[in-house]
mmCIF file of C-alpha atoms and ligand atoms in Angstrom:
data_model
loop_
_atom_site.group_PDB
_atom_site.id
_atom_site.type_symbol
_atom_site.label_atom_id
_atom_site.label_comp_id
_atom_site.label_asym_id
_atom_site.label_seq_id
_atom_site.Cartn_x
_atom_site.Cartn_y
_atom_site.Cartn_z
ATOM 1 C CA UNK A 1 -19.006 -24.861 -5.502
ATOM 2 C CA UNK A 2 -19.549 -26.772 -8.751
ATOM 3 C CA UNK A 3 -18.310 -30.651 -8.703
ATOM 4 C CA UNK A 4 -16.561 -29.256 -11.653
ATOM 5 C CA UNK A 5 -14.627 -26.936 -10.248
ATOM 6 C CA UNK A 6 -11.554 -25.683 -11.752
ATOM 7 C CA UNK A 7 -10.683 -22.715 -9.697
ATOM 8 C CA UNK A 8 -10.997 -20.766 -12.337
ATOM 9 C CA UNK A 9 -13.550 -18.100 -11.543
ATOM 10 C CA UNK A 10 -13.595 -16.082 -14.533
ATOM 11 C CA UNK A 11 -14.587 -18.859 -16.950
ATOM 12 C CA UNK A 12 -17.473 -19.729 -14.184
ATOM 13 C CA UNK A 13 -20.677 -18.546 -14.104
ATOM 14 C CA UNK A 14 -21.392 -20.554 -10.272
ATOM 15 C CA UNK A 15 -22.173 -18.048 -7.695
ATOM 16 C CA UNK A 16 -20.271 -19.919 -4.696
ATOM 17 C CA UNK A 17 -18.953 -19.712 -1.395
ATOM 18 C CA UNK A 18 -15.298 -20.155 -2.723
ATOM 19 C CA UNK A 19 -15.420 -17.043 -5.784
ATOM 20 C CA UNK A 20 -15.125 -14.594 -2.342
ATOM 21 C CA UNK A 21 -11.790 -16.395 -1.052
ATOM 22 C CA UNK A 22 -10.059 -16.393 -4.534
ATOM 23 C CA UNK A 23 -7.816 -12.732 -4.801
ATOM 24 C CA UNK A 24 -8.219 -11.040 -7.937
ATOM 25 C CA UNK A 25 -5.203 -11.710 -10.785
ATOM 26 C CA UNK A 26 -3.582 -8.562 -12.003
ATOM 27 C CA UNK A 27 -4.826 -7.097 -15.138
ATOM 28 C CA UNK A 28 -1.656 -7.325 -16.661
ATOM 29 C CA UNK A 29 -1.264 -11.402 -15.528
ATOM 30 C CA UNK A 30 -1.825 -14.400 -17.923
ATOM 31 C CA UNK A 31 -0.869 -17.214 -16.143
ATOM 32 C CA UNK A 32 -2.026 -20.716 -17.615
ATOM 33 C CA UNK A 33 -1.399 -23.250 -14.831
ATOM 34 C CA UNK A 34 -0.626 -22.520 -11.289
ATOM 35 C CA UNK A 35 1.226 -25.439 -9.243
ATOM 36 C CA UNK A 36 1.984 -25.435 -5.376
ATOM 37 C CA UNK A 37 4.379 -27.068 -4.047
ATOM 38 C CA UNK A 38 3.840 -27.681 -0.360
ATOM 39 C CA UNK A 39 5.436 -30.105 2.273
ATOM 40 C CA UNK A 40 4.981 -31.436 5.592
ATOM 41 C CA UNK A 41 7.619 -28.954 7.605
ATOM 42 C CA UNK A 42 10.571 -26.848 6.323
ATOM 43 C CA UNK A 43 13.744 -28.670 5.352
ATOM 44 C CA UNK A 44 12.781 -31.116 3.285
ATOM 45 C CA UNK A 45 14.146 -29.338 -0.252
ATOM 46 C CA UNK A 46 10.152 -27.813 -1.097
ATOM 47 C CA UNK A 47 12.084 -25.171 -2.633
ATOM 48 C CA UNK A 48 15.310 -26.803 -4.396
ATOM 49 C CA UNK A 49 11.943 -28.591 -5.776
ATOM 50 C CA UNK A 50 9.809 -25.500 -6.401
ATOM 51 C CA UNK A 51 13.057 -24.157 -8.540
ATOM 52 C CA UNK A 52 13.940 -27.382 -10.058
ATOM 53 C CA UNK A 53 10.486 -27.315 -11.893
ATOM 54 C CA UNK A 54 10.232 -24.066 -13.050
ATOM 55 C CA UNK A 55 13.981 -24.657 -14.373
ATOM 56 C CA UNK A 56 13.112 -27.622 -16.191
ATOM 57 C CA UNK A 57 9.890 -26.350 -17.726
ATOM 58 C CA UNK A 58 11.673 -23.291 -18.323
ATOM 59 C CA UNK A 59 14.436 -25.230 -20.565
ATOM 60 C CA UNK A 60 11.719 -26.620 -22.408
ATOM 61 C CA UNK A 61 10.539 -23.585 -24.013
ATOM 62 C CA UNK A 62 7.649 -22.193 -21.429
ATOM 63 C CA UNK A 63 7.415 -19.008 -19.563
ATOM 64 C CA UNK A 64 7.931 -20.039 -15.895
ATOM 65 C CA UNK A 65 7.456 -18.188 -12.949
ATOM 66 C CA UNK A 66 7.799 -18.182 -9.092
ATOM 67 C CA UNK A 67 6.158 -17.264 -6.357
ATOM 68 C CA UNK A 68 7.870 -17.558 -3.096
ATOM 69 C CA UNK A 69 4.943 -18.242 -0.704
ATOM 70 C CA UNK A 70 7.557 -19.429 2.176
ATOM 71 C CA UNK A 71 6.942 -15.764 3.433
ATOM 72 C CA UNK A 72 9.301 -16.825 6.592
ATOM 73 C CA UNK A 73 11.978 -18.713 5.323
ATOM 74 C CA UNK A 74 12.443 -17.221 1.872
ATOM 75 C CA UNK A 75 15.427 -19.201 -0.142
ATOM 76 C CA UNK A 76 13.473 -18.974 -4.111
ATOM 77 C CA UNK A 77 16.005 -15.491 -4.690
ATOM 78 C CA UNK A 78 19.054 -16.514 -3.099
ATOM 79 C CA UNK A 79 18.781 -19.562 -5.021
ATOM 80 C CA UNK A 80 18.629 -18.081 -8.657
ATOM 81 C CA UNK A 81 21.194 -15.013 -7.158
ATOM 82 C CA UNK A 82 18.183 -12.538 -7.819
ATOM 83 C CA UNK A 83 18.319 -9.203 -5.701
ATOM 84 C CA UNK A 84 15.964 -6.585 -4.492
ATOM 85 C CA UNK A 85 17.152 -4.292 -6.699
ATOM 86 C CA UNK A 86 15.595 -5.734 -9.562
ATOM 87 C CA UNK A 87 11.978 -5.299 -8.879
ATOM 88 C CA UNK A 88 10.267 -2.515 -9.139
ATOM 89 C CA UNK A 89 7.340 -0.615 -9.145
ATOM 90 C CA UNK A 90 5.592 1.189 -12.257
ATOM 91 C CA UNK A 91 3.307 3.175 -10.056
ATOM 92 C CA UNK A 92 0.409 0.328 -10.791
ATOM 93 C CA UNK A 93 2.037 -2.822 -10.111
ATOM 94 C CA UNK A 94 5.206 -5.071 -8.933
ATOM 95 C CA UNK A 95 7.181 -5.953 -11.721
ATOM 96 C CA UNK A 96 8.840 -9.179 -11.202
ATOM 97 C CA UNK A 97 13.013 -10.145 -10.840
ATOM 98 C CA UNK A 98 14.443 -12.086 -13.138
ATOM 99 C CA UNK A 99 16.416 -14.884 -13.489
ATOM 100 C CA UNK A 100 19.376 -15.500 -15.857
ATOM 101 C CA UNK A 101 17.042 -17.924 -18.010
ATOM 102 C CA UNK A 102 14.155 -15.612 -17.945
ATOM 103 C CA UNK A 103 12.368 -17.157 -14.962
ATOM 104 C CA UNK A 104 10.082 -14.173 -13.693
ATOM 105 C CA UNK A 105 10.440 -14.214 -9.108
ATOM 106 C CA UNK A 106 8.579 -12.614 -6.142
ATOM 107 C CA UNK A 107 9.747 -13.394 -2.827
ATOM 108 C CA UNK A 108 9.766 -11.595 0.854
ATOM 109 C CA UNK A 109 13.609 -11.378 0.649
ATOM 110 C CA UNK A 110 13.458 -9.106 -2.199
ATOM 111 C CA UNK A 111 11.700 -6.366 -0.673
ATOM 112 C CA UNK A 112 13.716 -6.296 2.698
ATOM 113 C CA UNK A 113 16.271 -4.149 3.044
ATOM 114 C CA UNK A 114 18.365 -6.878 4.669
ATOM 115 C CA UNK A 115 17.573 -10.306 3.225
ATOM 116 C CA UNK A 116 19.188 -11.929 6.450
ATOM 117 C CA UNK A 117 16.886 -10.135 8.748
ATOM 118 C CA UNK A 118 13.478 -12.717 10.290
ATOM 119 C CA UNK A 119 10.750 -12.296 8.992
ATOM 120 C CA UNK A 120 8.360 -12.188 12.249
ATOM 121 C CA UNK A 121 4.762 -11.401 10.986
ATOM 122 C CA UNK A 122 1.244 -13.084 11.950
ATOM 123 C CA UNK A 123 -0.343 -15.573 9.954
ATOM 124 C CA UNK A 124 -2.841 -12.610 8.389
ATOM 125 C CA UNK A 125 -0.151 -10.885 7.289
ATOM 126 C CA UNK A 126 1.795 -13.466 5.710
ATOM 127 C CA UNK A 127 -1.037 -14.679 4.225
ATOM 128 C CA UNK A 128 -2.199 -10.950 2.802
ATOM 129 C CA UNK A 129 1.885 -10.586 1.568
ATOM 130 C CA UNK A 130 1.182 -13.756 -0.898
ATOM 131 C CA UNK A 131 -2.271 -12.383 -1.798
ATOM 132 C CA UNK A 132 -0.460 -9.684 -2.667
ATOM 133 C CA UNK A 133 2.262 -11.125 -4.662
ATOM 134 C CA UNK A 134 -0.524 -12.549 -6.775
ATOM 135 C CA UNK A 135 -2.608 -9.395 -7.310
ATOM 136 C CA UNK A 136 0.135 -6.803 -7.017
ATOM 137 C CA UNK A 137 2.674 -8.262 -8.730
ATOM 138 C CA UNK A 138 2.903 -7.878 -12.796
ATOM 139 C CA UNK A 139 3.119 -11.415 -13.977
ATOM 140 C CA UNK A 140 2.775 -11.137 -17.620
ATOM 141 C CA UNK A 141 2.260 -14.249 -20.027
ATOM 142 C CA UNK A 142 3.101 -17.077 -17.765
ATOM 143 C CA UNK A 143 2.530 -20.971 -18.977
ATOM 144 C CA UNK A 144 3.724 -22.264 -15.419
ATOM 145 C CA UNK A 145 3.608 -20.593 -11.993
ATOM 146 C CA UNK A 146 5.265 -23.029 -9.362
ATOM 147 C CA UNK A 147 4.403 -21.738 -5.826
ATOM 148 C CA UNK A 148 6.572 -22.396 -3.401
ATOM 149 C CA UNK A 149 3.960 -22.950 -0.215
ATOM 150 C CA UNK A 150 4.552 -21.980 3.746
ATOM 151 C CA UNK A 151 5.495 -25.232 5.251
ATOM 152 C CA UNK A 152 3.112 -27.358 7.260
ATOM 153 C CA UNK A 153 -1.050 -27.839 7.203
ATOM 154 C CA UNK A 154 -1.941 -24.350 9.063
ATOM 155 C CA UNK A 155 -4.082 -21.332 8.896
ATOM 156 C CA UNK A 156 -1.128 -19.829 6.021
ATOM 157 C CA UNK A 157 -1.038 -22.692 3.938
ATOM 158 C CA UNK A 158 -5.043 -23.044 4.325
ATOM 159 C CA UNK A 159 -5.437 -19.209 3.231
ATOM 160 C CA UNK A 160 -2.994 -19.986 0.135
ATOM 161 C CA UNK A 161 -5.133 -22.915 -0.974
ATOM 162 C CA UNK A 162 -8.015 -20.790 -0.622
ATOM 163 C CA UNK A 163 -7.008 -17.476 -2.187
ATOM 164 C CA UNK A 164 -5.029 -18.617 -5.840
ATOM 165 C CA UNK A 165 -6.412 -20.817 -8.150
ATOM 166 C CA UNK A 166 -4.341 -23.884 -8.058
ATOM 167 C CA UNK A 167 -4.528 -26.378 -10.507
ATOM 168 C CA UNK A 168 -2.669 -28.966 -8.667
ATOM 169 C CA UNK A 169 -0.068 -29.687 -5.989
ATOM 170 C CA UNK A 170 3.042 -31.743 -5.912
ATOM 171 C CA UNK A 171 4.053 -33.169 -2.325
ATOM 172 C CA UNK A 172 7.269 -33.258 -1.216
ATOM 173 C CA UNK A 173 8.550 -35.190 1.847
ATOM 174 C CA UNK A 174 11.450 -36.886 3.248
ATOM 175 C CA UNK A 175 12.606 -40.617 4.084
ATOM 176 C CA UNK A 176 11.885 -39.712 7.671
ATOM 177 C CA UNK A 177 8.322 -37.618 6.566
ATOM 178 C CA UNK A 178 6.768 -40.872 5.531
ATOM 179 C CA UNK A 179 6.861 -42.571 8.199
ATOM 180 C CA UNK A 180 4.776 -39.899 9.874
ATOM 181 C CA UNK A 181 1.276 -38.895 9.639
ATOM 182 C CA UNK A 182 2.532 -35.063 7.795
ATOM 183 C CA UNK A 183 2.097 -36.625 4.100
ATOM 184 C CA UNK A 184 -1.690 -37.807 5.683
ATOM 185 C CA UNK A 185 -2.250 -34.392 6.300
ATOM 186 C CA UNK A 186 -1.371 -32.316 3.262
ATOM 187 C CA UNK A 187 -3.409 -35.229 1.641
ATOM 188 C CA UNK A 188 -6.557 -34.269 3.681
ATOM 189 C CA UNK A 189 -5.838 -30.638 3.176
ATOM 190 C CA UNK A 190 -6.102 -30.963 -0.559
ATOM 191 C CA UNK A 191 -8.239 -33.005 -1.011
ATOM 192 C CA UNK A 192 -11.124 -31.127 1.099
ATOM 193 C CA UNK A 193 -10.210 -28.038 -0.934
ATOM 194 C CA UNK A 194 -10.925 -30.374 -4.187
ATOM 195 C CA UNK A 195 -7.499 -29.268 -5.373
ATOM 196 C CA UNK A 196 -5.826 -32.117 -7.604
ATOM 197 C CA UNK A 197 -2.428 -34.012 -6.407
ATOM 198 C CA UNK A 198 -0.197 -34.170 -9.089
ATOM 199 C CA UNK A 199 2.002 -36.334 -7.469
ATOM 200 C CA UNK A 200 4.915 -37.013 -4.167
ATOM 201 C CA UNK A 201 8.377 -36.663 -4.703
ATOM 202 C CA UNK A 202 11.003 -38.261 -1.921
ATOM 203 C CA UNK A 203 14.015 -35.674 -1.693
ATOM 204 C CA UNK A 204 17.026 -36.602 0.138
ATOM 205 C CA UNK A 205 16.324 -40.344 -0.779
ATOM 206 C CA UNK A 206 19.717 -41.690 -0.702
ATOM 207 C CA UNK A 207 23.215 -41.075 -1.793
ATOM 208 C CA UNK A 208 24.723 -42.493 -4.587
ATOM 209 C CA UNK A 209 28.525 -43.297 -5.018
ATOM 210 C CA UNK A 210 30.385 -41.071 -7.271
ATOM 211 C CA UNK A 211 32.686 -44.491 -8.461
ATOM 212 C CA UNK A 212 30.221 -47.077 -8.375
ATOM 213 C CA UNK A 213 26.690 -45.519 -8.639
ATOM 214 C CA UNK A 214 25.839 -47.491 -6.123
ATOM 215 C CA UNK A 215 22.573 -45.795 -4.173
ATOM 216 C CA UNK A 216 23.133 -45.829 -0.211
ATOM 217 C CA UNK A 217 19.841 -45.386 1.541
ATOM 218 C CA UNK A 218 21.054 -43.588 4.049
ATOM 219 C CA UNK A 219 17.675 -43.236 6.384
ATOM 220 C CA UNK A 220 16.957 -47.176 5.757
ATOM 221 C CA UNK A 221 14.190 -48.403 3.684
ATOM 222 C CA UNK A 222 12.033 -46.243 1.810
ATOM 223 C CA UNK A 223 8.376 -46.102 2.527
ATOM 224 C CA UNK A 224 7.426 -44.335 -0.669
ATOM 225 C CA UNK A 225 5.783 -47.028 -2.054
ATOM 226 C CA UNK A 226 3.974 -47.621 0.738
ATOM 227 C CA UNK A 227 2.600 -44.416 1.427
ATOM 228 C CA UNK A 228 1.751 -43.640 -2.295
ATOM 229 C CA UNK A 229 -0.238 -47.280 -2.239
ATOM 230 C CA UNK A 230 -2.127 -45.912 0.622
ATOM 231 C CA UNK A 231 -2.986 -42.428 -0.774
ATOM 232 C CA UNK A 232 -3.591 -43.300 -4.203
ATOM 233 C CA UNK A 233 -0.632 -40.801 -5.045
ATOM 234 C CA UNK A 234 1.426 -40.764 -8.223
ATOM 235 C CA UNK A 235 5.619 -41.245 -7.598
ATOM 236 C CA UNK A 236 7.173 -38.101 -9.427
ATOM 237 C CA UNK A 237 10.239 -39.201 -8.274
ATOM 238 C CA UNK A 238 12.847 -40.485 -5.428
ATOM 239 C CA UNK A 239 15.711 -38.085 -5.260
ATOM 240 C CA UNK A 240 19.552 -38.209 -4.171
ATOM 241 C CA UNK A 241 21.023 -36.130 -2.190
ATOM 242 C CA UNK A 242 23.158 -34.086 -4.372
ATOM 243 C CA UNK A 243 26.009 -31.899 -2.480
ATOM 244 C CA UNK A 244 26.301 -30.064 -6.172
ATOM 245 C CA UNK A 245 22.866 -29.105 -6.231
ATOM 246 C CA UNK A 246 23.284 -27.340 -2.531
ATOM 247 C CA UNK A 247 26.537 -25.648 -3.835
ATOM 248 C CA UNK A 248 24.959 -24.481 -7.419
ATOM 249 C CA UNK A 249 22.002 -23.404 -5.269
ATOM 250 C CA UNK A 250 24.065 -21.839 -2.785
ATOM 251 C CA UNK A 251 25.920 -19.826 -5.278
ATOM 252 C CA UNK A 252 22.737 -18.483 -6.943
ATOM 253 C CA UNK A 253 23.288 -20.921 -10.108
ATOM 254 C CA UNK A 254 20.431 -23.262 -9.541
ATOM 255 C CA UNK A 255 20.000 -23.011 -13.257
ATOM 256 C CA UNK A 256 23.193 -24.420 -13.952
ATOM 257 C CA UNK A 257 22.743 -27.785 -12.510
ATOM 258 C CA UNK A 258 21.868 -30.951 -14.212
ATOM 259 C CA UNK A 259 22.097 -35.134 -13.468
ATOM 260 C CA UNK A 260 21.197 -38.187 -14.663
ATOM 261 C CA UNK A 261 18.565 -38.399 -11.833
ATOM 262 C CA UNK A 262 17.094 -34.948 -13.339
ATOM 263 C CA UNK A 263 16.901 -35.967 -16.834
ATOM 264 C CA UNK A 264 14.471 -38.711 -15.183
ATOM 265 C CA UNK A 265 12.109 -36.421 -12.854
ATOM 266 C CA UNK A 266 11.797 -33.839 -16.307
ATOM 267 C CA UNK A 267 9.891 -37.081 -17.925
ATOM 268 C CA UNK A 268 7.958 -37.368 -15.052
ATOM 269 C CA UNK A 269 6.717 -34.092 -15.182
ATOM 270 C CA UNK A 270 6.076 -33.857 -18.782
ATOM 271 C CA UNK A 271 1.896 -34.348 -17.974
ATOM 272 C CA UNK A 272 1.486 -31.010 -16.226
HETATM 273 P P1 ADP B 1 12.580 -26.343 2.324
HETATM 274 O O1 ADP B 1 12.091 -25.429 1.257
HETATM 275 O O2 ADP B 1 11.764 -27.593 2.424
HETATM 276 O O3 ADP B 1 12.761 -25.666 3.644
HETATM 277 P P2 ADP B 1 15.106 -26.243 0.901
HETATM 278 O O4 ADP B 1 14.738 -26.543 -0.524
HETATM 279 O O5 ADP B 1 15.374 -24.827 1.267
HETATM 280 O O6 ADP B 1 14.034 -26.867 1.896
HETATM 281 O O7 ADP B 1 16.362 -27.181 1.240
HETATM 282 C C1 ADP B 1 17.063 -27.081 2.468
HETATM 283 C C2 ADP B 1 18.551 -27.230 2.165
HETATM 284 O O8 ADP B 1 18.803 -28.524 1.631
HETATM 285 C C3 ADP B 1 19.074 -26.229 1.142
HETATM 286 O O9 ADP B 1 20.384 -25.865 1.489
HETATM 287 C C4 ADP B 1 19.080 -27.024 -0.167
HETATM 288 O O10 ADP B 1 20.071 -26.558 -1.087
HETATM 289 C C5 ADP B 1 19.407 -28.428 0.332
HETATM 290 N N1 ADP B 1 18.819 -29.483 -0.499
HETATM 291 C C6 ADP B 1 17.509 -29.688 -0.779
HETATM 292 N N2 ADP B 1 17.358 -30.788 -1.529
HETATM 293 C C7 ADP B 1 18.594 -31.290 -1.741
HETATM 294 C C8 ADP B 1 19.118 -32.433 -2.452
HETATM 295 N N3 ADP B 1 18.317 -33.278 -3.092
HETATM 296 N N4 ADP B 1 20.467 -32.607 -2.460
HETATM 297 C C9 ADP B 1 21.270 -31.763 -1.796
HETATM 298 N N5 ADP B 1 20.856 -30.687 -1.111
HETATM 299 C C10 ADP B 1 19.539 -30.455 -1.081
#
C-alpha cells in the first residue's frame, strides 16, 4: 500500500495487498467522502450521532447519505420513520429510502419483513450484507456518506474498515467509555488500517437544567480531555443528554430537532 494512500483505488495506479479487500462501488454511485462512525460497544448514541451528521450536512446544502452498518441492532430507519416499503429494486440495483429532507438510507431493518425480529447472522454474513449495501445499493451523487459501524473492535468492524474506502472516522464514546481501554482500541484499529481520525465526540456528557442552564455531570468528571491529550485526538464535541432528541428520534423526526449545543457541534464539523 502506498504511504499515500487514500483508499481510493480507482484514482491509484499501486498494485497492493489492500485494492483486493476494497468491494467494488456501484456504477450508478458517486459518493465524494465516506465517514464511519464507530464506537467502543452499543449504547453509547453511535447512531443518534451517525444521523445527527448527515442531518446537519444535509441542512447545509449537500447530498447526504446513510449506511446502516449496525447490521444487528439497526435504529438509522426507525430514526428518520423510513420503511421497507420504500426501497426497491430496478432489476440491477437497490435503490435507496428516503428521508423527509432528502437523506438517501440502507439499513437491515428495511428489508425484514418484521423490523422487530433479531437479526442472528455470523460475522461473514453481516459483513457480506454491508458489502452489499455498498455495491448493491444505487447511491447516486452523494457529497457525504456517514456509516453507521457494528459496535466494538471485531472481525465485522475489521471487514468494514477493510472493504469501503473511508476517508475518516469520528469516535464516539461515553463518560464511562473513557475511562476504559475501548477508545485505546478503536484508536489502534484505525490507525493500523492508516484510516484518518477525524475526531471523539462524548455523548451523554451531562445534563443541563432547563431553568438555569446549569450542566450536571451526571457520571462525575469528564476524562475527555484526558484521553484526547493521550491520543492526539481532536474534541468534536461533549454532548448533553437531551430527552427531546430520544423522543424526536423515537418518533421518526430526527430531522426535526435542533439546540444550542447542536448549533456548536455543526461548527465543529464544518472541516470534513
Ligand atoms: P448506539 O448506536 O451507540 O447503540 P443509539 O444512538 O441507538 O446508540 O442510542 C441509544 C439510545 O439513546 C437511543 O434511544 C437514543 O435516542 C438515545 N440517545 C443517544 N444519544 C442521546 C443523547 N445525547 N440524548 C438523549 N438520548 C440519546
Amino acid at each position: 500500500m502506498s504511504q499515500d494512500c487514500n483508499h481510493d483505488c480507482q484514482s491509484c495506479q499501486e498494485d497492493c495487498q489492500e485494492r483486493s479487500f476494497l468491494a467494488p462501488m456501484n456504477k450508478d454511485s458517486h459518493i465524494k467522502k465516506v465517514i464511519g462512525v464507530v464506537s467502543g460497544k452499543g449504547g453509547v448514541g453511535k447512531s443518534s450521532i451517525t444521523s445527527l451528521l448527515a442531518v446537519l450536512k444535509q441542512r447545509q446544502g449537500y447530498q447526504c447519505a446513510i449506511l446502516d452498518g449496525d447490521i444487528t441492532g439497526p435504529s438509522i430507519a426507525k430514526t428518520f420513520g423510513v420503511e421497507g416499503t420504500q426501497i426497491y429494486s430496478n432489476g440491477e440495483s437497490i435503490i435507496p429510502a428516503k428521508s423527509l429532507e432528502g437523506i438517501r438510507i440502507m439499513s437491515t431493518n428495511l428489508l425484514l419483513n418484521d423490523s422487530e425480529e433479531p437479526v442472528v447472522w455470523r460475522g461473514p454474513i453481516l459483513a457480506g450484507m454491508i458489502k452489499q449495501f455498498w455495491s448493491d445499493v444505487q447511491w447516486g451523487d452523494v457529497d457525504y456518506m456517514f456509516v453507521d459501524m457494528p459496535p466494538g473492535t471485531g472481525d465485522v468492524p475489521l471487514t468494514i474498515f477493510q472493504s469501503l474506502p473511508l476517508d475518516g472516522i469520528v469516535i464516539v464514546t461515553s463518560p464511562q467509555e473513557l475511562v476504559s481501554m475501548i477508545v485505546s482500541k478503536a484508536v489502534n484499529m484505525a490507525r493500523t488500517m492508516n484510516i484518518p481520525i477525524l475526531g471523539i465526540v462524548e455523548n451523554m456528557s451531562y445534563v443541563q437544567c432547563p431553568d438555569c442552564e446549569k450542566k450536571i455531570f451526571v457520571f462525575g468528571k469528564s476524562h475527555l480531555q484526558d484521553v484526547a491529550k493521550k491520543y492526539d485526538l481532536h474534541i468534536l464535541g461533549q454532548l448533553p443528554l437531551d430527552s427531546e432528541l430520544t423522543q424526536l428520534s423515537d418518533m421518526g423526526m430526527i430531522e426535526n430537532y435542533s439546540s444550542k449545543w447542536l448549533d456548536a457541534f455543526e461548527k465543529e464539523i464544518e472541516f470534513f
